mmCIF file of C-alpha atoms and ligand atoms in Angstrom:
data_model
loop_
_atom_site.group_PDB
_atom_site.id
_atom_site.type_symbol
_atom_site.label_atom_id
_atom_site.label_comp_id
_atom_site.label_asym_id
_atom_site.label_seq_id
_atom_site.Cartn_x
_atom_site.Cartn_y
_atom_site.Cartn_z
ATOM 1 C CA MET A 1287 121.473 148.067 90.152
ATOM 2 C CA GLU A 1288 120.991 149.707 87.047
ATOM 3 C CA GLN A 1289 117.682 149.689 85.529
ATOM 4 C CA ALA A 1290 116.172 149.310 81.442
ATOM 5 C CA CYS A 1291 114.083 152.296 80.691
ATOM 6 C CA ASP A 1292 110.890 150.582 80.247
ATOM 7 C CA ALA A 1293 111.099 149.206 83.646
ATOM 8 C CA PRO A 1294 108.513 149.409 86.474
ATOM 9 C CA ARG A 1295 109.417 152.817 88.107
ATOM 10 C CA ARG A 1296 108.612 153.173 92.101
ATOM 11 C CA VAL A 1297 108.135 156.721 92.915
ATOM 12 C CA CYS A 1298 108.225 157.827 96.413
ATOM 13 C CA TYR A 1299 107.125 161.648 96.736
ATOM 14 C CA ILE A 1300 108.611 162.981 100.467
ATOM 15 C CA VAL A 1301 106.011 164.980 102.308
ATOM 16 C CA SER A 1302 103.851 165.997 105.956
ATOM 17 C CA ASN A 1303 101.844 168.718 107.495
ATOM 18 C CA GLU A 1304 104.921 169.345 109.536
ATOM 19 C CA LEU A 1305 107.376 169.987 106.482
ATOM 20 C CA VAL A 1306 105.505 171.784 104.642
ATOM 21 C CA LYS A 1307 104.270 174.046 108.182
ATOM 22 C CA ALA A 1308 108.415 174.849 108.349
ATOM 23 C CA SER A 1309 109.530 174.936 104.978
ATOM 24 C CA SER A 1310 106.922 177.563 104.419
ATOM 25 C CA LEU A 1311 108.925 179.910 107.247
ATOM 26 C CA LEU A 1312 111.959 179.923 105.466
ATOM 27 C CA PRO A 1313 112.061 183.472 105.385
ATOM 28 C CA SER A 1314 113.188 183.602 101.192
ATOM 29 C CA ASN A 1315 110.573 181.651 100.254
ATOM 30 C CA LYS A 1316 107.617 182.051 102.474
ATOM 31 C CA ASN A 1317 104.204 179.628 101.957
ATOM 32 C CA ARG A 1318 106.433 178.625 98.987
ATOM 33 C CA SER A 1319 106.431 174.855 100.129
ATOM 34 C CA LEU A 1320 102.052 175.262 100.889
ATOM 35 C CA LEU A 1321 101.995 176.353 97.267
ATOM 36 C CA VAL A 1322 104.061 173.343 95.688
ATOM 37 C CA HIS A 1323 102.388 170.767 97.383
ATOM 38 C CA ALA A 1324 98.980 172.325 97.425
ATOM 39 C CA LEU A 1325 99.472 172.066 93.363
ATOM 40 C CA VAL A 1326 100.536 168.232 93.316
ATOM 41 C CA LYS A 1327 97.694 167.418 95.289
ATOM 42 C CA ALA A 1328 95.314 169.806 92.897
ATOM 43 C CA TYR A 1329 96.395 167.642 90.315
ATOM 44 C CA GLY A 1330 95.708 164.523 91.807
ATOM 45 C CA LEU A 1331 99.771 163.196 91.578
ATOM 46 C CA LEU A 1332 99.584 161.954 94.821
ATOM 47 C CA ASP A 1333 97.454 159.462 93.963
ATOM 48 C CA PRO A 1334 98.460 156.388 93.611
ATOM 49 C CA SER A 1335 95.723 154.878 91.688
ATOM 50 C CA GLY A 1336 96.136 156.953 88.837
ATOM 51 C CA CYS A 1337 99.609 155.581 88.778
ATOM 52 C CA SER A 1338 99.842 154.568 85.003
ATOM 53 C CA LYS A 1339 100.720 150.957 84.507
ATOM 54 C CA GLY A 1340 103.892 150.042 85.970
ATOM 55 C CA THR A 1341 104.694 152.945 88.066
ATOM 56 C CA SER A 1342 103.553 153.540 91.972
ATOM 57 C CA LEU A 1343 103.621 155.948 94.274
ATOM 58 C CA ARG A 1344 104.497 155.943 97.883
ATOM 59 C CA VAL A 1345 103.975 159.438 99.698
ATOM 60 C CA LEU A 1346 106.371 159.200 102.689
ATOM 61 C CA ARG A 1347 106.071 161.182 105.398
ATOM 62 C CA ALA A 1348 109.477 163.081 106.583
ATOM 63 C CA SER A 1349 111.018 161.847 110.066
ATOM 64 C CA PRO A 1350 112.780 165.077 111.525
ATOM 65 C CA ALA A 1351 116.857 163.891 110.940
ATOM 66 C CA ASN A 1352 117.896 163.090 113.986
ATOM 67 C CA PRO A 1353 121.060 165.150 115.712
ATOM 68 C CA LYS A 1354 123.703 162.266 114.717
ATOM 69 C CA GLU A 1355 122.206 162.032 110.631
ATOM 70 C CA LEU A 1356 123.051 165.872 110.851
ATOM 71 C CA ALA A 1357 126.652 165.535 112.162
ATOM 72 C CA ALA A 1358 127.339 163.440 109.948
ATOM 73 C CA TYR A 1359 128.279 166.954 107.800
ATOM 74 C CA HIS A 1360 127.444 169.822 110.082
ATOM 75 C CA THR A 1361 129.665 170.572 112.816
ATOM 76 C CA GLN A 1362 128.556 170.312 116.069
ATOM 77 C CA ASP A 1363 129.024 173.883 117.139
ATOM 78 C CA TYR A 1364 126.623 175.236 114.420
ATOM 79 C CA LEU A 1365 124.767 173.086 115.111
ATOM 80 C CA GLN A 1366 124.384 173.330 118.929
ATOM 81 C CA PHE A 1367 123.524 176.658 117.486
ATOM 82 C CA ILE A 1368 121.050 177.230 115.400
ATOM 83 C CA MET A 1369 119.604 174.090 117.110
ATOM 84 C CA ASN A 1370 118.975 175.105 120.583
ATOM 85 C CA PRO A 1371 118.662 179.392 119.970
ATOM 86 C CA THR A 1372 118.408 181.042 123.250
ATOM 87 C CA ALA A 1373 116.725 184.870 123.061
ATOM 88 C CA GLU A 1374 120.835 185.202 124.484
ATOM 89 C CA SER A 1375 122.598 183.958 121.065
ATOM 90 C CA MET A 1376 120.096 185.108 118.939
ATOM 91 C CA THR A 1377 120.946 188.571 119.570
ATOM 92 C CA ASP A 1378 124.224 188.656 120.029
ATOM 93 C CA ASP A 1379 125.898 189.749 116.574
ATOM 94 C CA SER A 1380 129.079 187.833 116.384
ATOM 95 C CA ASP A 1381 127.967 184.532 116.584
ATOM 96 C CA HIS A 1382 125.485 185.176 113.814
ATOM 97 C CA VAL A 1383 128.651 186.372 111.891
ATOM 98 C CA GLU A 1384 130.599 183.253 112.901
ATOM 99 C CA PHE A 1385 127.414 180.644 111.959
ATOM 100 C CA GLY A 1386 126.156 183.159 109.086
ATOM 101 C CA LEU A 1387 123.092 183.499 110.618
ATOM 102 C CA GLU A 1388 122.604 187.224 108.670
ATOM 103 C CA GLU A 1389 122.191 189.424 106.250
ATOM 104 C CA ASP A 1390 120.430 186.413 103.786
ATOM 105 C CA CYS A 1391 120.305 183.729 106.525
ATOM 106 C CA PRO A 1392 118.373 185.741 109.193
ATOM 107 C CA PRO A 1393 117.434 183.247 111.404
ATOM 108 C CA PHE A 1394 113.347 182.666 111.865
ATOM 109 C CA ASP A 1395 111.414 181.023 114.454
ATOM 110 C CA GLY A 1396 111.278 177.352 113.674
ATOM 111 C CA LEU A 1397 114.714 177.235 112.428
ATOM 112 C CA SER A 1398 115.218 173.966 114.678
ATOM 113 C CA ASP A 1399 112.412 172.203 113.852
ATOM 114 C CA TYR A 1400 113.450 173.132 110.176
ATOM 115 C CA VAL A 1401 116.418 171.807 109.640
ATOM 116 C CA ARG A 1402 115.873 169.040 111.110
ATOM 117 C CA LEU A 1403 112.622 168.362 108.926
ATOM 118 C CA VAL A 1404 114.464 169.117 105.848
ATOM 119 C CA ALA A 1405 117.651 166.789 106.363
ATOM 120 C CA GLY A 1406 115.214 164.273 107.236
ATOM 121 C CA GLY A 1407 113.200 164.931 104.192
ATOM 122 C CA THR A 1408 116.184 164.529 101.561
ATOM 123 C CA LEU A 1409 117.262 161.826 103.855
ATOM 124 C CA ALA A 1410 114.293 159.578 103.691
ATOM 125 C CA ALA A 1411 114.579 160.250 99.951
ATOM 126 C CA ALA A 1412 117.939 158.753 99.672
ATOM 127 C CA ASN A 1413 117.297 155.884 101.826
ATOM 128 C CA ALA A 1414 114.231 154.149 99.591
ATOM 129 C CA LEU A 1415 116.466 154.478 96.869
ATOM 130 C CA ARG A 1416 119.676 153.511 98.574
ATOM 131 C CA GLU A 1417 117.684 150.659 99.662
ATOM 132 C CA ASP A 1418 115.993 149.951 96.905
ATOM 133 C CA ARG A 1419 112.639 151.326 97.598
ATOM 134 C CA ALA A 1420 112.674 153.578 94.732
ATOM 135 C CA ASP A 1421 114.054 154.165 91.671
ATOM 136 C CA ILE A 1422 112.742 157.935 92.109
ATOM 137 C CA ALA A 1423 112.832 159.659 95.064
ATOM 138 C CA ILE A 1424 111.437 163.648 95.747
ATOM 139 C CA CYS A 1425 111.876 165.964 98.065
ATOM 140 C CA TRP A 1426 111.032 169.721 97.273
ATOM 141 C CA ASP A 1427 111.822 171.016 99.882
ATOM 142 C CA GLY A 1428 115.345 169.849 100.191
ATOM 143 C CA GLY A 1429 118.072 171.297 97.458
ATOM 144 C CA ARG A 1430 119.716 173.923 100.124
ATOM 145 C CA HIS A 1431 123.210 173.485 97.549
ATOM 146 C CA HIS A 1432 124.753 177.425 99.307
ATOM 147 C CA ALA A 1433 124.458 175.738 103.314
ATOM 148 C CA ARG A 1434 128.460 174.887 104.492
ATOM 149 C CA LYS A 1435 129.681 172.246 107.497
ATOM 150 C CA SER A 1436 129.091 175.416 110.133
ATOM 151 C CA GLU A 1437 128.095 178.749 107.746
ATOM 152 C CA ALA A 1438 124.100 178.939 106.310
ATOM 153 C CA SER A 1439 124.424 181.228 103.048
ATOM 154 C CA GLY A 1440 122.361 181.881 100.564
ATOM 155 C CA PHE A 1441 118.990 181.327 102.023
ATOM 156 C CA CYS A 1442 120.523 177.645 102.972
ATOM 157 C CA TYR A 1443 120.916 176.186 106.407
ATOM 158 C CA VAL A 1444 121.112 172.976 105.964
ATOM 159 C CA ALA A 1445 122.890 171.003 103.558
ATOM 160 C CA ASP A 1446 121.288 168.812 102.563
ATOM 161 C CA CYS A 1447 122.180 167.452 98.887
ATOM 162 C CA ILE A 1448 125.729 167.008 100.658
ATOM 163 C CA LEU A 1449 124.053 164.858 103.621
ATOM 164 C CA ALA A 1450 122.079 162.996 100.569
ATOM 165 C CA ILE A 1451 125.900 162.466 98.692
ATOM 166 C CA LEU A 1452 126.930 160.793 102.130
ATOM 167 C CA THR A 1453 124.441 158.826 102.199
ATOM 168 C CA LEU A 1454 123.754 157.497 98.797
ATOM 169 C CA LYS A 1455 127.943 156.982 98.450
ATOM 170 C CA ARG A 1456 128.433 154.457 101.793
ATOM 171 C CA MET A 1457 129.332 151.395 100.920
ATOM 172 C CA HIS A 1458 126.411 148.655 99.851
ATOM 173 C CA ARG A 1459 126.431 145.282 100.594
ATOM 174 C CA SER A 1460 123.781 143.453 98.066
ATOM 175 C CA PRO A 1461 122.262 139.653 99.029
ATOM 176 C CA ASP A 1462 125.268 137.588 97.998
ATOM 177 C CA SER A 1463 127.588 139.139 100.683
ATOM 178 C CA ALA A 1464 129.568 141.392 98.128
ATOM 179 C CA VAL A 1465 130.419 145.356 98.728
ATOM 180 C CA TRP A 1466 130.445 147.870 96.268
ATOM 181 C CA ARG A 1467 130.178 151.592 96.324
ATOM 182 C CA PRO A 1468 128.619 153.145 94.046
ATOM 183 C CA ARG A 1469 128.758 156.421 92.287
ATOM 184 C CA VAL A 1470 127.019 159.148 92.661
ATOM 185 C CA MET A 1471 127.083 162.563 90.308
ATOM 186 C CA TYR A 1472 125.620 164.995 91.492
ATOM 187 C CA LEU A 1473 123.785 167.458 88.919
ATOM 188 C CA ASP A 1474 122.553 171.312 89.836
ATOM 189 C CA LEU A 1475 120.259 172.933 87.442
ATOM 190 C CA ASP A 1476 119.658 176.263 89.670
ATOM 191 C CA LEU A 1477 120.669 179.338 88.233
ATOM 192 C CA HIS A 1478 123.309 180.009 91.102
ATOM 193 C CA PHE A 1479 126.610 177.956 91.840
ATOM 194 C CA SER A 1480 126.396 174.938 93.971
ATOM 195 C CA ASP A 1481 129.654 176.747 95.989
ATOM 196 C CA ALA A 1482 129.017 174.150 98.802
ATOM 197 C CA VAL A 1483 128.099 170.861 97.438
ATOM 198 C CA SER A 1484 131.074 171.325 94.826
ATOM 199 C CA GLU A 1485 133.532 172.486 97.763
ATOM 200 C CA ALA A 1486 132.589 169.935 100.417
ATOM 201 C CA PHE A 1487 133.643 166.281 97.271
ATOM 202 C CA LEU A 1488 136.018 168.571 95.912
ATOM 203 C CA ASP A 1489 139.298 165.838 95.119
ATOM 204 C CA SER A 1490 137.069 163.797 96.884
ATOM 205 C CA SER A 1491 138.277 161.335 93.916
ATOM 206 C CA ALA A 1492 142.075 161.347 94.950
ATOM 207 C CA THR A 1493 141.689 158.500 97.361
ATOM 208 C CA SER A 1494 142.500 154.949 96.933
ATOM 209 C CA LEU A 1495 138.626 153.960 96.799
ATOM 210 C CA GLY A 1496 138.697 155.513 93.625
ATOM 211 C CA PRO A 1497 136.498 158.285 92.443
ATOM 212 C CA GLN A 1498 132.798 157.646 93.434
ATOM 213 C CA VAL A 1499 131.290 161.330 93.821
ATOM 214 C CA LEU A 1500 130.691 163.661 90.600
ATOM 215 C CA THR A 1501 129.838 166.918 90.688
ATOM 216 C CA LEU A 1502 128.294 169.495 87.899
ATOM 217 C CA SER A 1503 127.080 172.941 88.445
ATOM 218 C CA ILE A 1504 125.133 174.471 85.424
ATOM 219 C CA HIS A 1505 124.791 178.125 86.789
ATOM 220 C CA HIS A 1506 125.029 181.883 85.529
ATOM 221 C CA SER A 1507 128.113 183.342 86.404
ATOM 222 C CA ALA A 1508 129.669 186.982 85.938
ATOM 223 C CA PRO A 1509 131.001 189.075 88.247
ATOM 224 C CA GLY A 1510 129.886 189.822 91.392
ATOM 225 C CA PHE A 1511 126.955 187.049 90.843
ATOM 226 C CA PHE A 1512 125.991 185.517 93.891
ATOM 227 C CA PRO A 1513 128.333 183.526 94.647
ATOM 228 C CA SER A 1514 132.166 184.295 94.466
ATOM 229 C CA SER A 1515 134.169 181.172 93.552
ATOM 230 C CA PRO A 1516 136.580 180.353 91.211
ATOM 231 C CA LEU A 1517 135.317 176.787 91.047
ATOM 232 C CA GLY A 1518 132.431 178.344 89.695
ATOM 233 C CA THR A 1519 134.102 178.508 85.929
ATOM 234 C CA LEU A 1520 135.378 176.765 83.054
ATOM 235 C CA ARG A 1521 138.062 175.850 84.950
ATOM 236 C CA ASP A 1522 141.673 175.318 83.815
ATOM 237 C CA ARG A 1523 141.470 171.452 82.699
ATOM 238 C CA SER A 1524 145.486 171.920 82.216
ATOM 239 C CA ALA A 1525 146.202 173.055 85.679
ATOM 240 C CA ASP A 1526 147.661 170.456 88.263
ATOM 241 C CA ARG A 1527 145.145 170.312 90.231
ATOM 242 C CA PHE A 1528 142.113 170.495 88.112
ATOM 243 C CA ASP A 1529 139.913 168.148 88.785
ATOM 244 C CA PRO A 1530 137.456 166.246 86.121
ATOM 245 C CA PHE A 1531 135.186 165.071 89.112
ATOM 246 C CA THR A 1532 134.976 169.237 90.199
ATOM 247 C CA LEU A 1533 132.365 170.484 86.916
ATOM 248 C CA SER A 1534 130.959 173.918 86.466
ATOM 249 C CA LEU A 1535 128.831 174.610 83.339
ATOM 250 C CA PRO A 1536 128.563 178.569 83.477
ATOM 251 C CA LEU A 1537 126.458 180.321 80.864
ATOM 252 C CA ASP A 1538 125.205 183.753 80.352
ATOM 253 C CA ARG A 1539 122.600 185.802 80.124
ATOM 254 C CA GLY A 1540 119.123 184.953 78.752
ATOM 255 C CA ALA A 1541 120.280 180.808 78.298
ATOM 256 C CA THR A 1542 116.598 179.452 76.849
ATOM 257 C CA ASP A 1543 115.833 175.747 75.645
ATOM 258 C CA ALA A 1544 118.128 176.502 72.416
ATOM 259 C CA THR A 1545 121.444 176.714 74.789
ATOM 260 C CA PHE A 1546 120.734 174.027 77.308
ATOM 261 C CA ALA A 1547 119.735 171.439 73.720
ATOM 262 C CA ARG A 1548 123.311 172.422 72.777
ATOM 263 C CA ILE A 1549 124.780 171.588 75.957
ATOM 264 C CA TRP A 1550 123.270 168.457 77.494
ATOM 265 C CA PRO A 1551 124.702 166.115 74.792
ATOM 266 C CA SER A 1552 128.109 167.294 77.314
ATOM 267 C CA VAL A 1553 125.647 166.867 80.240
ATOM 268 C CA GLU A 1554 125.219 163.574 79.108
ATOM 269 C CA ARG A 1555 128.869 162.621 77.831
ATOM 270 C CA VAL A 1556 130.155 163.782 80.965
ATOM 271 C CA LYS A 1557 127.418 160.752 82.934
ATOM 272 C CA ASP A 1558 128.052 158.191 80.522
ATOM 273 C CA ALA A 1559 132.047 158.328 81.161
ATOM 274 C CA PHE A 1560 131.191 158.433 85.094
ATOM 275 C CA ARG A 1561 129.136 155.615 84.812
ATOM 276 C CA PRO A 1562 126.437 156.905 88.003
ATOM 277 C CA GLU A 1563 124.272 154.755 90.134
ATOM 278 C CA PHE A 1564 122.402 157.716 91.651
ATOM 279 C CA VAL A 1565 121.886 161.485 90.807
ATOM 280 C CA LEU A 1566 121.013 163.862 92.384
ATOM 281 C CA VAL A 1567 119.469 166.367 90.247
ATOM 282 C CA GLN A 1568 119.117 170.447 92.315
ATOM 283 C CA CYS A 1569 115.689 171.455 90.228
ATOM 284 C CA GLY A 1570 116.320 175.204 91.384
ATOM 285 C CA VAL A 1571 113.778 177.224 88.586
ATOM 286 C CA ASP A 1572 115.613 180.026 89.297
ATOM 287 C CA GLY A 1573 116.559 179.631 85.505
ATOM 288 C CA LEU A 1574 113.339 179.958 84.492
ATOM 289 C CA ALA A 1575 111.656 182.742 82.648
ATOM 290 C CA GLY A 1576 109.220 184.754 85.059
ATOM 291 C CA ASP A 1577 112.048 184.406 88.266
ATOM 292 C CA PRO A 1578 112.610 187.414 89.750
ATOM 293 C CA HIS A 1579 116.189 187.164 89.130
ATOM 294 C CA ALA A 1580 115.295 187.483 85.466
ATOM 295 C CA VAL A 1581 118.867 186.055 84.246
ATOM 296 C CA TRP A 1582 118.147 183.464 82.011
ATOM 297 C CA ASN A 1583 114.964 182.681 80.188
ATOM 298 C CA TRP A 1584 115.142 179.017 80.992
ATOM 299 C CA SER A 1585 111.254 177.474 80.112
ATOM 300 C CA LEU A 1586 109.511 174.823 81.743
ATOM 301 C CA ASN A 1587 107.998 172.731 78.971
ATOM 302 C CA ASP A 1588 108.283 174.289 75.645
ATOM 303 C CA GLY A 1589 109.867 170.482 74.043
ATOM 304 C CA LYS A 1590 113.512 170.234 73.773
ATOM 305 C CA GLY A 1591 116.375 172.557 76.129
ATOM 306 C CA SER A 1592 113.585 172.958 78.291
ATOM 307 C CA LEU A 1593 114.125 171.891 82.087
ATOM 308 C CA GLY A 1594 111.241 169.251 81.898
ATOM 309 C CA TRP A 1595 112.803 167.277 78.769
ATOM 310 C CA CYS A 1596 116.055 167.625 80.173
ATOM 311 C CA VAL A 1597 115.041 166.232 84.065
ATOM 312 C CA ASP A 1598 112.689 163.337 81.978
ATOM 313 C CA ARG A 1599 115.805 162.233 79.542
ATOM 314 C CA VAL A 1600 117.623 162.273 83.503
ATOM 315 C CA CYS A 1601 114.217 160.339 84.445
ATOM 316 C CA SER A 1602 113.801 157.996 81.576
ATOM 317 C CA GLN A 1603 117.176 157.580 80.037
ATOM 318 C CA TRP A 1604 119.566 157.564 82.703
ATOM 319 C CA GLY A 1605 119.232 153.816 83.833
ATOM 320 C CA CYS A 1606 120.109 155.602 86.984
ATOM 321 C CA LYS A 1607 118.509 156.021 90.430
ATOM 322 C CA VAL A 1608 117.198 159.581 90.981
ATOM 323 C CA LEU A 1609 116.923 161.437 93.525
ATOM 324 C CA MET A 1610 114.709 165.164 92.686
ATOM 325 C CA LEU A 1611 115.194 167.774 94.848
ATOM 326 C CA GLY A 1612 114.815 171.582 95.151
ATOM 327 C CA GLY A 1613 116.686 174.909 94.950
ATOM 328 C CA GLY A 1614 115.951 177.970 94.705
ATOM 329 C CA GLY A 1615 113.224 179.499 93.389
ATOM 330 C CA TYR A 1616 111.182 183.269 94.058
ATOM 331 C CA ASN A 1617 108.482 183.202 91.706
ATOM 332 C CA HIS A 1618 106.342 181.120 93.773
ATOM 333 C CA PRO A 1619 103.454 180.405 91.315
ATOM 334 C CA ASN A 1620 105.932 179.577 88.493
ATOM 335 C CA ALA A 1621 107.749 176.560 91.330
ATOM 336 C CA ALA A 1622 104.994 175.464 92.029
ATOM 337 C CA ARG A 1623 104.408 174.860 88.295
ATOM 338 C CA ALA A 1624 107.846 173.456 87.912
ATOM 339 C CA TRP A 1625 108.212 171.636 90.121
ATOM 340 C CA THR A 1626 104.571 169.730 89.512
ATOM 341 C CA TYR A 1627 105.305 169.396 86.367
ATOM 342 C CA LEU A 1628 108.473 167.386 86.981
ATOM 343 C CA THR A 1629 106.649 165.430 89.866
ATOM 344 C CA SER A 1630 104.051 163.931 87.094
ATOM 345 C CA LEU A 1631 107.021 163.174 84.630
ATOM 346 C CA ALA A 1632 108.498 161.154 87.084
ATOM 347 C CA LEU A 1633 105.258 159.708 87.539
ATOM 348 C CA GLY A 1634 105.015 158.865 83.834
ATOM 349 C CA ARG A 1635 101.738 160.815 83.678
ATOM 350 C CA THR A 1636 103.442 163.449 82.270
ATOM 351 C CA LEU A 1637 100.430 166.735 81.987
ATOM 352 C CA SER A 1638 100.027 168.885 79.665
ATOM 353 C CA PRO A 1639 101.603 172.573 79.689
ATOM 354 C CA GLU A 1640 98.023 173.903 78.515
ATOM 355 C CA ALA A 1641 96.842 171.957 81.597
ATOM 356 C CA ASP A 1642 94.317 174.628 83.731
ATOM 357 C CA ILE A 1643 95.864 175.313 87.049
ATOM 358 C CA PRO A 1644 92.315 172.915 88.962
ATOM 359 C CA ASP A 1645 90.179 175.257 91.212
ATOM 360 C CA HIS A 1646 92.149 174.914 94.997
ATOM 361 C CA PRO A 1647 92.375 177.984 97.616
ATOM 362 C CA ALA A 1648 95.170 179.021 95.490
ATOM 363 C CA PHE A 1649 93.638 179.032 92.552
ATOM 364 C CA PRO A 1650 93.650 182.701 92.244
ATOM 365 C CA LEU A 1651 97.497 182.934 92.417
ATOM 366 C CA TYR A 1652 98.183 181.338 88.973
ATOM 367 C CA ALA A 1653 96.652 184.604 86.877
ATOM 368 C CA PRO A 1654 96.891 185.773 84.561
ATOM 369 C CA SER A 1655 97.317 182.340 82.641
ATOM 370 C CA PHE A 1656 95.692 180.045 84.700
ATOM 371 C CA THR A 1657 97.891 177.062 83.353
ATOM 372 C CA LEU A 1658 100.515 174.937 83.583
ATOM 373 C CA ASP A 1659 103.181 176.183 81.456
ATOM 374 C CA VAL A 1660 106.432 178.869 82.003
ATOM 375 C CA PRO A 1661 106.930 180.055 79.021
ATOM 376 C CA ALA A 1662 110.253 181.386 77.840
ATOM 377 C CA GLY A 1663 110.164 185.030 77.316
ATOM 378 C CA ASN A 1664 111.731 187.962 74.984
ATOM 379 C CA ALA A 1665 115.616 188.468 76.283
ATOM 380 C CA PRO A 1666 118.034 187.361 73.526
ATOM 381 C CA ASP A 1667 120.281 185.312 74.555
ATOM 382 C CA ARG A 1668 124.185 185.551 74.723
ATOM 383 C CA ASN A 1669 125.424 182.908 74.974
ATOM 384 C CA GLU A 1670 127.186 182.570 71.764
ATOM 385 C CA ASP A 1671 127.391 179.819 69.504
ATOM 386 C CA ALA A 1672 131.873 179.952 69.677
ATOM 387 C CA TYR A 1673 131.315 179.825 73.830
ATOM 388 C CA LEU A 1674 128.771 176.833 73.374
ATOM 389 C CA GLY A 1675 131.138 174.943 70.994
ATOM 390 C CA GLU A 1676 134.080 175.529 73.020
ATOM 391 C CA ILE A 1677 132.367 174.009 75.810
ATOM 392 C CA THR A 1678 131.474 171.148 74.135
ATOM 393 C CA GLU A 1679 135.528 170.390 72.963
ATOM 394 C CA TYR A 1680 136.195 170.832 77.627
ATOM 395 C CA PHE A 1681 133.428 168.376 78.060
ATOM 396 C CA GLU A 1682 134.278 166.066 75.838
ATOM 397 C CA ILE A 1683 137.947 165.392 76.764
ATOM 398 C CA VAL A 1684 137.550 165.909 80.922
ATOM 399 C CA ALA A 1685 135.175 163.188 80.336
ATOM 400 C CA ARG A 1686 138.003 160.968 78.861
ATOM 401 C CA SER A 1687 140.302 161.534 82.213
ATOM 402 C CA ILE A 1688 137.257 160.670 83.968
ATOM 403 C CA GLU A 1689 136.816 157.895 81.720
ATOM 404 C CA GLU A 1690 140.321 156.887 82.529
ATOM 405 C CA ARG A 1691 139.849 157.025 86.340
ATOM 406 C CA VAL A 1692 136.736 155.411 86.286
ATOM 407 C CA ASN A 1693 137.719 152.162 84.403
ATOM 408 C CA CYS A 1694 141.277 151.807 86.763
ATOM 409 C CA THR A 1695 138.736 151.064 89.181
HETATM 410 ZN ZN1 LIG B 2604 119.612 179.864 92.890
#
């Protein structure tokens, strides 16, 4: 199933008018979806005739996920509540609290369509990979990594990352009837810890079927920073219950390209030990410089260690099928820049950071630079050399225990 680095690349991109309309109503990111897909289109990236030799593009519509697909993870009670909102249920505070529909996750008009379409989009992308119709599949409206089985959380109402992992790890029958169980690596680049995804697969490798899912979240961690979870820290690997397939790599404020370049070999060491067939990359962009969170100081495309450099490594060097999802990102023009740039990388048509924003209706929002780059700012990087050295040692030891477990199955 592995593809050589220079093998032909089939890319699938998920979008539809219904998905953009529903996703643009997300209260935390109103109209972001509209902006993202408009910019991707404005650069001509959705025109299959523009693909370079050896690359093909299919634009797939997201059909709404059906109740059975959603129930592969979510509980019936949660689905019943969010899919059939009544004026009565929507004014009953106790139900809201039970299902997390309060504070940062208010109920909103169009919620049921949103949940169905985002899950449907991510699942369409996952199925294109699973059925070997694509090598890279992109759904920027997905990547909702805080939603739980029966609880909305952190602007996330649907657990599409988890649904995608469950789809990708399903038993596979090859044309010669051999049965195999693919390994799926989940790599989360969002500023926030992927609490719901990491919890969902915690200890899942402790079965007779062997390890099939590895989660690795790189995120900011500090007291009081959302989400609070003991899993989000650099956990004690000597503890009895330590699970080497549920990993966190917390970073301090101001993380720059240099810090990511330093930790990246550890990420690849883990990948090499696990040898996944599928990689799901949650490309949340709230860690980029210019995001209102103002925590990290990561650039989109300034070179080695930038978000673009990391994602390009995954797409071009890892030899896995790749599912690229969105996530956080609250400077909407920068989110559109980032996901447009990453789309161009996936297509092997890498845009220049200096590329002018094309003339299109949202053009004025890209002031004052009117270019595609998201450069780093001046914030100091508080990730000290000693800590980054500790990370390298920690992940080397963890990778060895992953290798032992993977090699004996
Ligand atoms: Zn986030």
